[in-house]
Coordinates of C-alpha atoms in Angstrom, one line a residue:
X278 CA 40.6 47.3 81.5
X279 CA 41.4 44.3 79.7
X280 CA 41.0 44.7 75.7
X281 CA 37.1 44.0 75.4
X282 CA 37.8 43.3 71.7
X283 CA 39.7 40.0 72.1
X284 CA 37.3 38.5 74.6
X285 CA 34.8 37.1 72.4
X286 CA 35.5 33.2 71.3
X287 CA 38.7 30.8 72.8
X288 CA 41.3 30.5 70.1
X289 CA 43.9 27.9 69.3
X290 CA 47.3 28.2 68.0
X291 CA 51.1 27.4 68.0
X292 CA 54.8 28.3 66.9
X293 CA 57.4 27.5 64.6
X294 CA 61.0 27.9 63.8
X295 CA 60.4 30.9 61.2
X296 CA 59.4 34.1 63.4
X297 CA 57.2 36.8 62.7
X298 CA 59.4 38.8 60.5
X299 CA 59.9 35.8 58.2
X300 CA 63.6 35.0 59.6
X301 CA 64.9 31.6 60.9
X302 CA 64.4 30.6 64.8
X303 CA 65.0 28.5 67.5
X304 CA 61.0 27.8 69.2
X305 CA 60.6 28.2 73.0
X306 CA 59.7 25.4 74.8
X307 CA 55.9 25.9 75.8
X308 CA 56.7 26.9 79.2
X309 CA 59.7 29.3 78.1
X310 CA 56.7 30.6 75.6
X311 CA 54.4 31.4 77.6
X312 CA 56.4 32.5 80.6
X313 CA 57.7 35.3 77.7
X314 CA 54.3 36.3 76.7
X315 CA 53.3 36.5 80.6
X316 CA 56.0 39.0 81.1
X317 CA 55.6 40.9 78.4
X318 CA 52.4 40.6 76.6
X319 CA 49.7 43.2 76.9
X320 CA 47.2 41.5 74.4
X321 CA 47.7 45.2 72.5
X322 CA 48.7 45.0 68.6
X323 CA 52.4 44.7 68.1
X324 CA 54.6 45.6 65.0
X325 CA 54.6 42.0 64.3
X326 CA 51.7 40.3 65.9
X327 CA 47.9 41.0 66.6
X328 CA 46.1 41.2 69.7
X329 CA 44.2 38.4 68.7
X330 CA 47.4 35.6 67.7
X331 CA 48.9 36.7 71.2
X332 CA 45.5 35.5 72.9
X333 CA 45.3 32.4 70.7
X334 CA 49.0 31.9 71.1
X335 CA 49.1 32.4 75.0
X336 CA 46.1 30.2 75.5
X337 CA 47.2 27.7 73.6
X338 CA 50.8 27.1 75.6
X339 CA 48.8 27.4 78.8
X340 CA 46.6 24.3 77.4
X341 CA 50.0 22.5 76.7
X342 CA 51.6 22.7 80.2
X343 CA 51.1 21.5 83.6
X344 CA 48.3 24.0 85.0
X345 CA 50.5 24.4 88.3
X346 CA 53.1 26.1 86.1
X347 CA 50.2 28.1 84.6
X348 CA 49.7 29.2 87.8
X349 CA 53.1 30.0 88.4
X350 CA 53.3 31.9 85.6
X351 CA 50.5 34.1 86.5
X352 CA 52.0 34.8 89.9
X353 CA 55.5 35.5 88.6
X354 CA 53.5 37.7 86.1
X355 CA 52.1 39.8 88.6
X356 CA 54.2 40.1 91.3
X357 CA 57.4 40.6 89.8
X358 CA 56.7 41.6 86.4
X359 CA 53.7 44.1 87.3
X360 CA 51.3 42.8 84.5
X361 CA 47.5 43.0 84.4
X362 CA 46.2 41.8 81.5
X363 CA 47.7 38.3 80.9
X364 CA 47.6 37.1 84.8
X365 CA 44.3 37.7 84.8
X366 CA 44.2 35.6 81.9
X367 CA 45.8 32.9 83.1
X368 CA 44.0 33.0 86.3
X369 CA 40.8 32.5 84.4
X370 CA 41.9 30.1 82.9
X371 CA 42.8 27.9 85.7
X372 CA 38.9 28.2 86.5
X373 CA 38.2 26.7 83.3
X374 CA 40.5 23.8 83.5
X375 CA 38.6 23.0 86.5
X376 CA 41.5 23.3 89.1
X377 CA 39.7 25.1 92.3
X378 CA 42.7 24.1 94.3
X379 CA 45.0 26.3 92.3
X380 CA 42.7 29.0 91.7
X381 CA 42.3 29.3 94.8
X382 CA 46.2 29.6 95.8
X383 CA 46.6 32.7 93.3
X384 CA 43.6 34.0 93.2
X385 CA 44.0 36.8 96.0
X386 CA 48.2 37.5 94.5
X387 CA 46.8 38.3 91.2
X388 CA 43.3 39.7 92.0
X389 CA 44.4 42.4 94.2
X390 CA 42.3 45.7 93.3
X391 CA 39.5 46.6 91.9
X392 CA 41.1 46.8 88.4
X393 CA 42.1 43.3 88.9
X394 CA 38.4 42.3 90.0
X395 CA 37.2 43.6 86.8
X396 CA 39.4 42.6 84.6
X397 CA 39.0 39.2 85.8
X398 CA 35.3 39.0 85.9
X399 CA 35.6 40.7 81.9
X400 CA 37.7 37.9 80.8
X401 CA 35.6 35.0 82.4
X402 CA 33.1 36.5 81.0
X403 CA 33.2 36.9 77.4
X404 CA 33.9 33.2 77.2
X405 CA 37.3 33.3 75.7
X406 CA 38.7 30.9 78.1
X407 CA 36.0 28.3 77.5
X408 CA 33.2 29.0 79.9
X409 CA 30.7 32.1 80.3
X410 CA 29.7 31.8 83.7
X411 CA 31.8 32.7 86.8
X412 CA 31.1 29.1 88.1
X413 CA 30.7 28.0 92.2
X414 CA 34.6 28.4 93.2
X415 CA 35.4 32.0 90.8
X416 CA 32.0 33.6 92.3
X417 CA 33.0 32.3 95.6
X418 CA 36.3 34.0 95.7
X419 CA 34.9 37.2 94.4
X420 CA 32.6 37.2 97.1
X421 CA 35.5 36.4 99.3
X422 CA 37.0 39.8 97.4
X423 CA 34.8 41.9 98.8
X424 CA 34.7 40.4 102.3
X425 CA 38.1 40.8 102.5
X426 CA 38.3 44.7 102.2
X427 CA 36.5 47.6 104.4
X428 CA 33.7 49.4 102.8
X429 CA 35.9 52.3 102.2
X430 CA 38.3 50.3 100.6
X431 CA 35.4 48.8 98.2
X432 CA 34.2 52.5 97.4
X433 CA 37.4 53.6 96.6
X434 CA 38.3 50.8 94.2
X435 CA 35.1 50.9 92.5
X436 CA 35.9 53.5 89.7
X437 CA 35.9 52.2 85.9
X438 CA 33.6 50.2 83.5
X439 CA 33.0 47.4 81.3
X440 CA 32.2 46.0 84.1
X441 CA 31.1 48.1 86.6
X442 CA 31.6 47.6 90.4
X443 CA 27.9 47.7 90.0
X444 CA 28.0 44.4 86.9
X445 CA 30.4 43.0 89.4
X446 CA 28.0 43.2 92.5
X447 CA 25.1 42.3 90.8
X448 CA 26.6 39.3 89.2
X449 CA 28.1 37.8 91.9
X450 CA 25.8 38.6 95.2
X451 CA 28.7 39.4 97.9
X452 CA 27.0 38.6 101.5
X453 CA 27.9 41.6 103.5
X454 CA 29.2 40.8 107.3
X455 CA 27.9 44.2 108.4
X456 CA 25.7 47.2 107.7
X457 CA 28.4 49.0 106.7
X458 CA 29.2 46.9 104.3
X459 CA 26.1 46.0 103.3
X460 CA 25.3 49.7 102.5
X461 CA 28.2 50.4 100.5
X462 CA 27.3 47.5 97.9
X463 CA 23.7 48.5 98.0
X464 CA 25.1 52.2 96.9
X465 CA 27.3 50.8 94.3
X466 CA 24.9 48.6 92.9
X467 CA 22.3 51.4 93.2
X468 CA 19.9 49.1 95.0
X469 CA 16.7 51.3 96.2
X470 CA 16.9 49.3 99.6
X471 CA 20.3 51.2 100.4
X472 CA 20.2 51.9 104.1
X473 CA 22.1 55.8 103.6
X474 CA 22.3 56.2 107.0
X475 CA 24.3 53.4 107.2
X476 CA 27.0 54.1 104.7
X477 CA 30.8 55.0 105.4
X478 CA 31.7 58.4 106.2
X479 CA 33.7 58.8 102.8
X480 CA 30.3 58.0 100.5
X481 CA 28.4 60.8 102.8
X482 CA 31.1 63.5 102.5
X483 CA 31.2 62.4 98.8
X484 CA 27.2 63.1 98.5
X485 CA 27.5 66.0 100.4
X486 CA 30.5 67.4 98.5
X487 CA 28.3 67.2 95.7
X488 CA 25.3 69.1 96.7
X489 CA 27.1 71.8 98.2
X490 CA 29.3 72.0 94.7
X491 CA 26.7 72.5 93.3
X492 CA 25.5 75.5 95.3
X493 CA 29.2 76.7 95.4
X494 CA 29.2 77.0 91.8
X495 CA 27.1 79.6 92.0
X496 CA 29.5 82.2 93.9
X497 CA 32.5 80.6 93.3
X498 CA 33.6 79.5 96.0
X499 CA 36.0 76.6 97.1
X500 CA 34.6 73.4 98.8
X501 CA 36.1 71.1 101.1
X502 CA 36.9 67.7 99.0
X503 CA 36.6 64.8 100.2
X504 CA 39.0 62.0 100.5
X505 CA 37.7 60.1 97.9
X506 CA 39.0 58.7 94.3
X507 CA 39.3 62.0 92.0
X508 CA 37.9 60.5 88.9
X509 CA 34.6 60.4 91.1
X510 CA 35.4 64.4 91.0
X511 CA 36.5 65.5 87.8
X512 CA 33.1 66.1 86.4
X513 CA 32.4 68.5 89.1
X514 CA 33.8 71.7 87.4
X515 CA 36.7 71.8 90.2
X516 CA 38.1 74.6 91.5
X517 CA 42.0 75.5 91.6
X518 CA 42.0 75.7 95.4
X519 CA 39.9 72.2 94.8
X520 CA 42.6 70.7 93.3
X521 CA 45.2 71.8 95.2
X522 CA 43.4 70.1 98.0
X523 CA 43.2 66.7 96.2
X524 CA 47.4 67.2 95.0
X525 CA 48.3 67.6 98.9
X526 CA 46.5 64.0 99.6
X527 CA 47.5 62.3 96.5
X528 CA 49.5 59.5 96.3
X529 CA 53.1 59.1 94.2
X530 CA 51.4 57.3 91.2
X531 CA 48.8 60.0 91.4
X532 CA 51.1 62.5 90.8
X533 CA 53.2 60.9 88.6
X534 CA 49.8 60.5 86.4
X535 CA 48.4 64.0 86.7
X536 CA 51.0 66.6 86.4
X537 CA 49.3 67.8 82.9
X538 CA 46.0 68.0 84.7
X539 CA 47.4 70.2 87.7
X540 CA 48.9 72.3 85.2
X541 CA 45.8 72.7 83.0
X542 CA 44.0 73.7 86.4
X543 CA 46.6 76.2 87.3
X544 CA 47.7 74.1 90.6
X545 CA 51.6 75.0 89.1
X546 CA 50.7 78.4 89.3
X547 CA 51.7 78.3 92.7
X548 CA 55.1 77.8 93.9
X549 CA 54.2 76.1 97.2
X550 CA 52.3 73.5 95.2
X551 CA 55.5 73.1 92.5
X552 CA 57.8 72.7 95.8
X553 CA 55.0 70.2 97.3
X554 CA 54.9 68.0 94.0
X555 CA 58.3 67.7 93.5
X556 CA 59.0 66.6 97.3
X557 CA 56.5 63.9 96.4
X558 CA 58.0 62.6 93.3
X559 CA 61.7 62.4 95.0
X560 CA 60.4 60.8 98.4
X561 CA 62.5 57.9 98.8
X562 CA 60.5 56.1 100.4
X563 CA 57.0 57.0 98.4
X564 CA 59.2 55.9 95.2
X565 CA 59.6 52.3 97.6
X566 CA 56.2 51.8 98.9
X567 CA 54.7 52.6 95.0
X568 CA 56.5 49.9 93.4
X569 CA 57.9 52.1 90.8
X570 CA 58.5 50.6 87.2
X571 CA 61.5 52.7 85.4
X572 CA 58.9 52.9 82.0
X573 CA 56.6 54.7 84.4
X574 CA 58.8 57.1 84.9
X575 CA 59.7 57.7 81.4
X576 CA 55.9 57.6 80.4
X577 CA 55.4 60.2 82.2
X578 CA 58.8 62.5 81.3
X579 CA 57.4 62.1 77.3
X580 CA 54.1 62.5 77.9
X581 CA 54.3 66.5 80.2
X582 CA 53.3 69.3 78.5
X583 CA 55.9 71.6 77.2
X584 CA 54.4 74.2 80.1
X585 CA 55.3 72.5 82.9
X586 CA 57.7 73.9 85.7
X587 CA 61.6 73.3 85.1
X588 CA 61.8 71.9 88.8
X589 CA 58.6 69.4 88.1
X590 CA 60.7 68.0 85.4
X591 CA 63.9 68.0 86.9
X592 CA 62.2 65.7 89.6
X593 CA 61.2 63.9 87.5
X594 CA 64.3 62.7 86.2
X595 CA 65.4 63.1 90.2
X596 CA 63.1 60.3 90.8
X597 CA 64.5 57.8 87.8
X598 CA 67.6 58.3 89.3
X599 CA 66.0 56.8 92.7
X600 CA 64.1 54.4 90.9
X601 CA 67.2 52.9 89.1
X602 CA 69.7 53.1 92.3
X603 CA 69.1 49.7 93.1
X604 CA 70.5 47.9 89.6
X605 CA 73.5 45.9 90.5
X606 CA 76.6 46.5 89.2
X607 CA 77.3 43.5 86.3
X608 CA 81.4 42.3 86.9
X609 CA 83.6 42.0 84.6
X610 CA 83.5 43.8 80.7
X611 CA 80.1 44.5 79.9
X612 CA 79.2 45.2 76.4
X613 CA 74.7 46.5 76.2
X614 CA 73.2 46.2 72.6
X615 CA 69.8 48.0 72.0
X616 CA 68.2 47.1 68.9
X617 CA 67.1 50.5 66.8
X618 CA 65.5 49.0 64.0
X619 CA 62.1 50.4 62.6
X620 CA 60.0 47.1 64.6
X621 CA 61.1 48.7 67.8
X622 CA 59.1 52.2 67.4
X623 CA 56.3 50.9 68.0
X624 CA 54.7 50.9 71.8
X625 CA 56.2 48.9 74.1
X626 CA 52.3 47.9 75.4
X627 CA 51.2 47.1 71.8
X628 CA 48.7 49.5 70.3
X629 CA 45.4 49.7 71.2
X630 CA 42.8 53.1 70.3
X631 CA 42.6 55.3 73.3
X632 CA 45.6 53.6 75.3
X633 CA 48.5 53.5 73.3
X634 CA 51.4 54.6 75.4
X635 CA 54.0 56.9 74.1
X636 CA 56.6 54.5 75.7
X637 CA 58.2 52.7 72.6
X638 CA 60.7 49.4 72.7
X639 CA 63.2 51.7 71.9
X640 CA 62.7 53.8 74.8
X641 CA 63.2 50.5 76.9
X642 CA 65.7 49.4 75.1
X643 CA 67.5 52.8 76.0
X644 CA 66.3 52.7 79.3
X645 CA 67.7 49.5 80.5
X646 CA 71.3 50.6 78.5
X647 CA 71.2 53.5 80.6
X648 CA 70.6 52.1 84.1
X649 CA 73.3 49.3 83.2
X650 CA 75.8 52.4 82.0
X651 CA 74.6 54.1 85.6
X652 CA 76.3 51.1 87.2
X653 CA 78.5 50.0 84.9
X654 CA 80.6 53.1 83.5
X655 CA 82.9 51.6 81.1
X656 CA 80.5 49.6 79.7
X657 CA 80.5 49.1 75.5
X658 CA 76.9 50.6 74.1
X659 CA 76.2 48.5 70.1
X660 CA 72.7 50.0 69.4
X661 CA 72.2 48.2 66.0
X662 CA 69.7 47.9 63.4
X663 CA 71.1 45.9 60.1
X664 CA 74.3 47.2 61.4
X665 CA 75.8 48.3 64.9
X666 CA 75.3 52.2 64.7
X667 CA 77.9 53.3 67.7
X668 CA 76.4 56.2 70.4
X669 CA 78.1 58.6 72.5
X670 CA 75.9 57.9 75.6
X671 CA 77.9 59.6 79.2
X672 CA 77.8 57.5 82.1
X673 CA 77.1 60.8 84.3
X674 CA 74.0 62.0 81.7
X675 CA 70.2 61.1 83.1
X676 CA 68.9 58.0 83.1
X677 CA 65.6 59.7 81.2
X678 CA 67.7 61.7 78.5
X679 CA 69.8 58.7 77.6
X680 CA 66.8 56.4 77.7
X681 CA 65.2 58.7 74.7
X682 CA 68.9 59.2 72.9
X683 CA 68.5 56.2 71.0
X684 CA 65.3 57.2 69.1
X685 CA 67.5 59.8 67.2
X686 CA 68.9 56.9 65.3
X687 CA 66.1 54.5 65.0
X688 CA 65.2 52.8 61.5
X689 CA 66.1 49.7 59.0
X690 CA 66.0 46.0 59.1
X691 CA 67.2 43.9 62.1
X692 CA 70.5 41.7 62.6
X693 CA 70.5 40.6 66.0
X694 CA 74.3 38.7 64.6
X695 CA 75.6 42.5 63.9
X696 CA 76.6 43.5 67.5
X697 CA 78.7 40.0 67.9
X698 CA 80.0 40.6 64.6
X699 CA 81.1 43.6 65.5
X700 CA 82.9 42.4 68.4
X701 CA 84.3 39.5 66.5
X702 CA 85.7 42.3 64.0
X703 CA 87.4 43.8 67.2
X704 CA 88.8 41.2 68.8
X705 CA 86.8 42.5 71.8
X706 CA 86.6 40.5 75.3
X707 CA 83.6 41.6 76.8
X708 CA 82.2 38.9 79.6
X709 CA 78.8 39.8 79.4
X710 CA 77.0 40.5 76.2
X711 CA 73.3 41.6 76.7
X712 CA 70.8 42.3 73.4
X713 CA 67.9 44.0 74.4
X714 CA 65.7 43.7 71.0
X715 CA 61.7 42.4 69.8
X716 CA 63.9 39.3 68.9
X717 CA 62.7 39.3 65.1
X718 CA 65.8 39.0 63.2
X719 CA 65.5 38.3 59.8
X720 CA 68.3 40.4 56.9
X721 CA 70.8 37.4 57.7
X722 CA 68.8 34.9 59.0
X723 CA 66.5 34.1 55.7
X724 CA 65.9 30.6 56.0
X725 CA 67.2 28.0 53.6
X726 CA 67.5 23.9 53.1
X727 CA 70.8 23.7 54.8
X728 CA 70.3 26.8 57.2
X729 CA 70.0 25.1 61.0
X730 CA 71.8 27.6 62.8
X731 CA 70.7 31.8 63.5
X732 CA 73.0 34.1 62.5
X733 CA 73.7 35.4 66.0
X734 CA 74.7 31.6 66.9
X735 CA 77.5 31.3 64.5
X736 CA 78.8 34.5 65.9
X737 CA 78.3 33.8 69.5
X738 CA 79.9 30.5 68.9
X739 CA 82.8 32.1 67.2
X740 CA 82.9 34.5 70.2
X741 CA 83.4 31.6 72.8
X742 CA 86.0 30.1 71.1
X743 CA 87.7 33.8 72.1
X744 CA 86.0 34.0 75.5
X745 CA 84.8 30.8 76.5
X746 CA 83.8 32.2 80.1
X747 CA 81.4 34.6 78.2
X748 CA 77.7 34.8 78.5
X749 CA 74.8 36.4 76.6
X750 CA 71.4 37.3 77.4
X751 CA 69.2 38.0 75.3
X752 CA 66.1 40.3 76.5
X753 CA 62.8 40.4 74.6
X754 CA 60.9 43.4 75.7
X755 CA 57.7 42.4 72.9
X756 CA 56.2 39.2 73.4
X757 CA 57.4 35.9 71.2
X758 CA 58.0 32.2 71.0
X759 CA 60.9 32.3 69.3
X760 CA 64.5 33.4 69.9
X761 CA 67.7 33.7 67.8
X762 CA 69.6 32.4 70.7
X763 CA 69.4 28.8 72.0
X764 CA 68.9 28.2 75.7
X765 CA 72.3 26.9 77.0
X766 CA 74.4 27.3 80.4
X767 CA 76.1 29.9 78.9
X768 CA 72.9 32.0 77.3
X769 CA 69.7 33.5 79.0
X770 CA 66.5 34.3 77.2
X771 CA 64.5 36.7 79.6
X772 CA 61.4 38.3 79.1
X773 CA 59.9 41.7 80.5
X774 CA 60.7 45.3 81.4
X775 CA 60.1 45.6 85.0
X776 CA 63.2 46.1 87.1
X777 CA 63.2 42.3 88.3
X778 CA 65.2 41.2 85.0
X779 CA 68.6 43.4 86.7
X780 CA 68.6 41.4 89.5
X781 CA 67.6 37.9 87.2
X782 CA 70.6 39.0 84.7
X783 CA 72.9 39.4 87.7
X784 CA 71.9 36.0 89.2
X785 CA 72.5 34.5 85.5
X786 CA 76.2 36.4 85.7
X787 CA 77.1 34.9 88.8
X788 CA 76.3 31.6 88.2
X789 CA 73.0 31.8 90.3
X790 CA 70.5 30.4 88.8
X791 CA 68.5 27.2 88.1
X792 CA 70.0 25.0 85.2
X793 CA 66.9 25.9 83.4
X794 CA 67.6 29.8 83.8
X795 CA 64.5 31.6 83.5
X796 CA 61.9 29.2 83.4
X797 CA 63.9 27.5 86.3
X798 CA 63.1 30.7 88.9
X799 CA 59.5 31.0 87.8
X800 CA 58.8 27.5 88.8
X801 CA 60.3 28.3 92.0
X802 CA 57.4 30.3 92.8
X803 CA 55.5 29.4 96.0
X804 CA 51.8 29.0 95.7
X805 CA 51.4 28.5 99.5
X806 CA 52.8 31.7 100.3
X807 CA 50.4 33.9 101.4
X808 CA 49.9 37.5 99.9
X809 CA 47.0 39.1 98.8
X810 CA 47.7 42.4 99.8
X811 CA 45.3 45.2 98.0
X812 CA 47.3 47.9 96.2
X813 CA 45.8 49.8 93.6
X814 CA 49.4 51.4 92.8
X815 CA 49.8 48.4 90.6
X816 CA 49.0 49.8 87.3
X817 CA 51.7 48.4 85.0

């Protein structure tokens, strides 16, 4: 869910041209601003920012642009980026600037699970966008939610709290178009006028599974499961056999997300079930359909138990490989420069108790220098802190163990100017220069009376005077309103970690892309195009 701490009173805000680490900036434009928070933000504490200044800062750049970009943004955000907190943000707060017409246009692209419903509904709210109540159109298009999607698909989306389905329900009064329906909201919003015998096959064989569990307990014996969500099971003392049963229907993201928990239960135990599980994580087109994001991947490589099977982890790493295969090769000399410093240890989804991911923006950092390396074997790797710290990374090693590579020389201050300095020093001729970095310079970028350019300017403009076809992008993977880089033809500010910034960094290389860059494609976006489409594997 969305973080219930920050959704308590509307906040206010704005930038400067001193970041958060103190050193001298260029500020975004409002809409670069928020387009960078949208693709980035989590509303989670960062090294350098709280949960709460990213919701007072991201509300207060959607107040100061055009609400159609706004809704753009959220779109964008969602579809290509695979975020959850902040389009849900923005999408309520087109519904408190009063624009029905536009809420209504993204309202079914962003809100497209149950996770989505609830988050929504949570934000809305607690009031932080300006109003309390849902309102006519929001409640309208959450009844519209649930008319939408089969009573199966409502039962099976209806796990998790703060709200419940059931707060959602009861809130908002869907009108059901058939018993069926109306059954399976009466059940969920445990309404005593629930017609039973009316309810969808799944919700029976899930009350019946229950009763006879609980008689099976008593000998031991396995029990049919039945195809429903498996955090409705887990408090049913499962069996091994039960679990192998839910691990042969699971899903790719399921798997992906449980391999500790079929361990713990002995499902590994098995060696038809290890040769099952990794055939899942390596199906092609599983890894396709899913939507895989690369950090996923490497979440889940950190975060398996030292016990696990040598072929689970191997396909693992199998599927990164698949994952990454589509990352287009950069022309010309390509020189990748990860930023080490200390800020970057920290979680690339911000901090938050009980959902802190192990993922740091190092790990990113490293992961997007590995998949360009995959692709681009004689590229130049500058990981760089206050310095450029030089890395034997090979071109043939995994995409997962050259992702984590980089956190064996993490620490000190940043100097975003150190990896252009470096190349100024040699006289190199790379084409295409890409930081990946939180983008809060400050050892040489203190700022003084008669200080107007960042240090990473000077030595990018000393570069071009070497390579004047050069370019630079700059990729913030923490989000910001600032950059040490000024937007120009021949630099690209980019926001995000999902695999969409390969293919906007190609475009960018190739001369591809709107004057404006960045900002430029996400106001491309189409709001009359048509999508909605549930899918719960959306979980970034």
């Amino acid at each position: 869910m969305a973080n219930q701490l920050l959704f308590k009173a509307t906040k206010q805000g704005g930038a400067a041209n001193v970041n958060e680490a103190g050193g001298i900036a260029y500020t975004f434009s409002p809409h670069h601003a928020l387009a960078q928070y949208a693709a980035t933000g989590c509303l989670n504490n960062t090294f350098y920012a709280t949960a709460e200044t990213q919701l007072k800062d991201v509300l207060d750049l959607a107040s100061r642009v055009e609400p159609e970009f706004v809704a753009k943004t959220a779109v964008y955000a969602r579809e290509r980026g695979f975020m959850k907190d902040i389009p849900a943000l923005l999408c309520a707060s087109l519904a408190a600037r009063k624009r029905p017409d536009l809420l209504r246009k993204v309202f079914r692209r962003i809100v497209n699970n149950g996770r989505m419903l609830r988050n929504f509904v949570q934000i809305v709210r607690s009031g932080t966008t300006g109003r309390r109540g849902l309102g006519t159109v929001p409640k309208k298009l959450v009844q519209e939610w649930f008319n939408d999607r089969s009573a199966d698909q409502i039962f099976n989306q209806s796990v998790g709290n703060n709200p419940s389905m059931r707060d959602v329900i009861r809130l908002t009064h869907p009108k059901p178009s058939d018993a069926t329906k109306e059954a399976v909201l009466g059940y969920l919003a445990d309404s005593p006028r629930t017609r039973h015998e009316h309810l969808p096959d799944s919700v029976k064989a899930f009350e019946r599974f229950k009763t006879a569990k609980r008689e099976a307990d008593k000998a031991g014996a396995p029990v049919d499961v039945p195809h429903v969500p498996f955090e409705l099971l887990t408090a049913l003392n499962l069996t091994t056999e039960e679990w192998c049963q839910i691990a042969k229907r699971a899903g790719w993201h399921w798997i992906r997300m449980n391999l500790n928990t079929m361990q713990r239960h002995k499902v590994f135990d098995r060696t038809e079930m290890v040769d099952l599980v990794c055939r899942k994580l390596t199906d092609r087109d599983a890894i396709a359909k899913a939507r895989v994001f690369p950090y996923q991947l490497l979440a889940a490589y950190q975060n398996i138990g030292s016990d696990i099977p040598r072929p689970v982890r191997e396909a693992l790493q199998e599927a990164a490989e698949i994952a990454v295969a589509n990352v287009p090769v950069l022309s010309g000399e390509v020189a990748i420069c990860p930023d080490v410093s200390a800020s970057m240890t920290m979680s690339v989804t911000g901090q938050r108790n009980g959902s802190t991911s192990k993922v740091t923006c190092v790990d990113v950092a490293g992961l997007v220098t590995a998949a360009v390396l995959r692709k681009n074997d004689t590229a130049l790797v500058l990981p760089f802190a206050y310095d450029v710290r030089p890395v034997n990374l090979a071109p043939a090693g995994t995409i997962l163990d050259n992702a984590t590579s980089l956190g064996r020389i993490v620490g000190g201050g940043t100097a975003c100017s150190a990896p252009v300095k470096w190349l100024n020093s040699k006289e190199a001729r790379a084409k295409l220069v890409v930081l990946i970095s939180d983008n809060q310079s400050w050892l040489e970028s203190k700022p003084t009376q008669d200080k107007r350019d960042t240090a990473l300017m000077t030595e990018w403009n000393r570069y071009k005077g070497r390579n004047p076809d050069a370019k630079l992008v700059c990729l913030d993977i923490v989000p910001g309103s600032t950059t040490q880089a000024q937007e120009r033809p021949d630099i690209l500010n980019v926001g995000g970690f999902s695999d969409s910034v390969f293919n906007i960094i190609h475009s960018f290389v190739n001369g591809e892309l709107h004057p404006d860059h960045w900002v430029g494609l996400i106001s491309t976006v189409d709001l009359n195009e048509g999508s909605g489409n549930d899918d719960s594997n959306w979980i970034a």
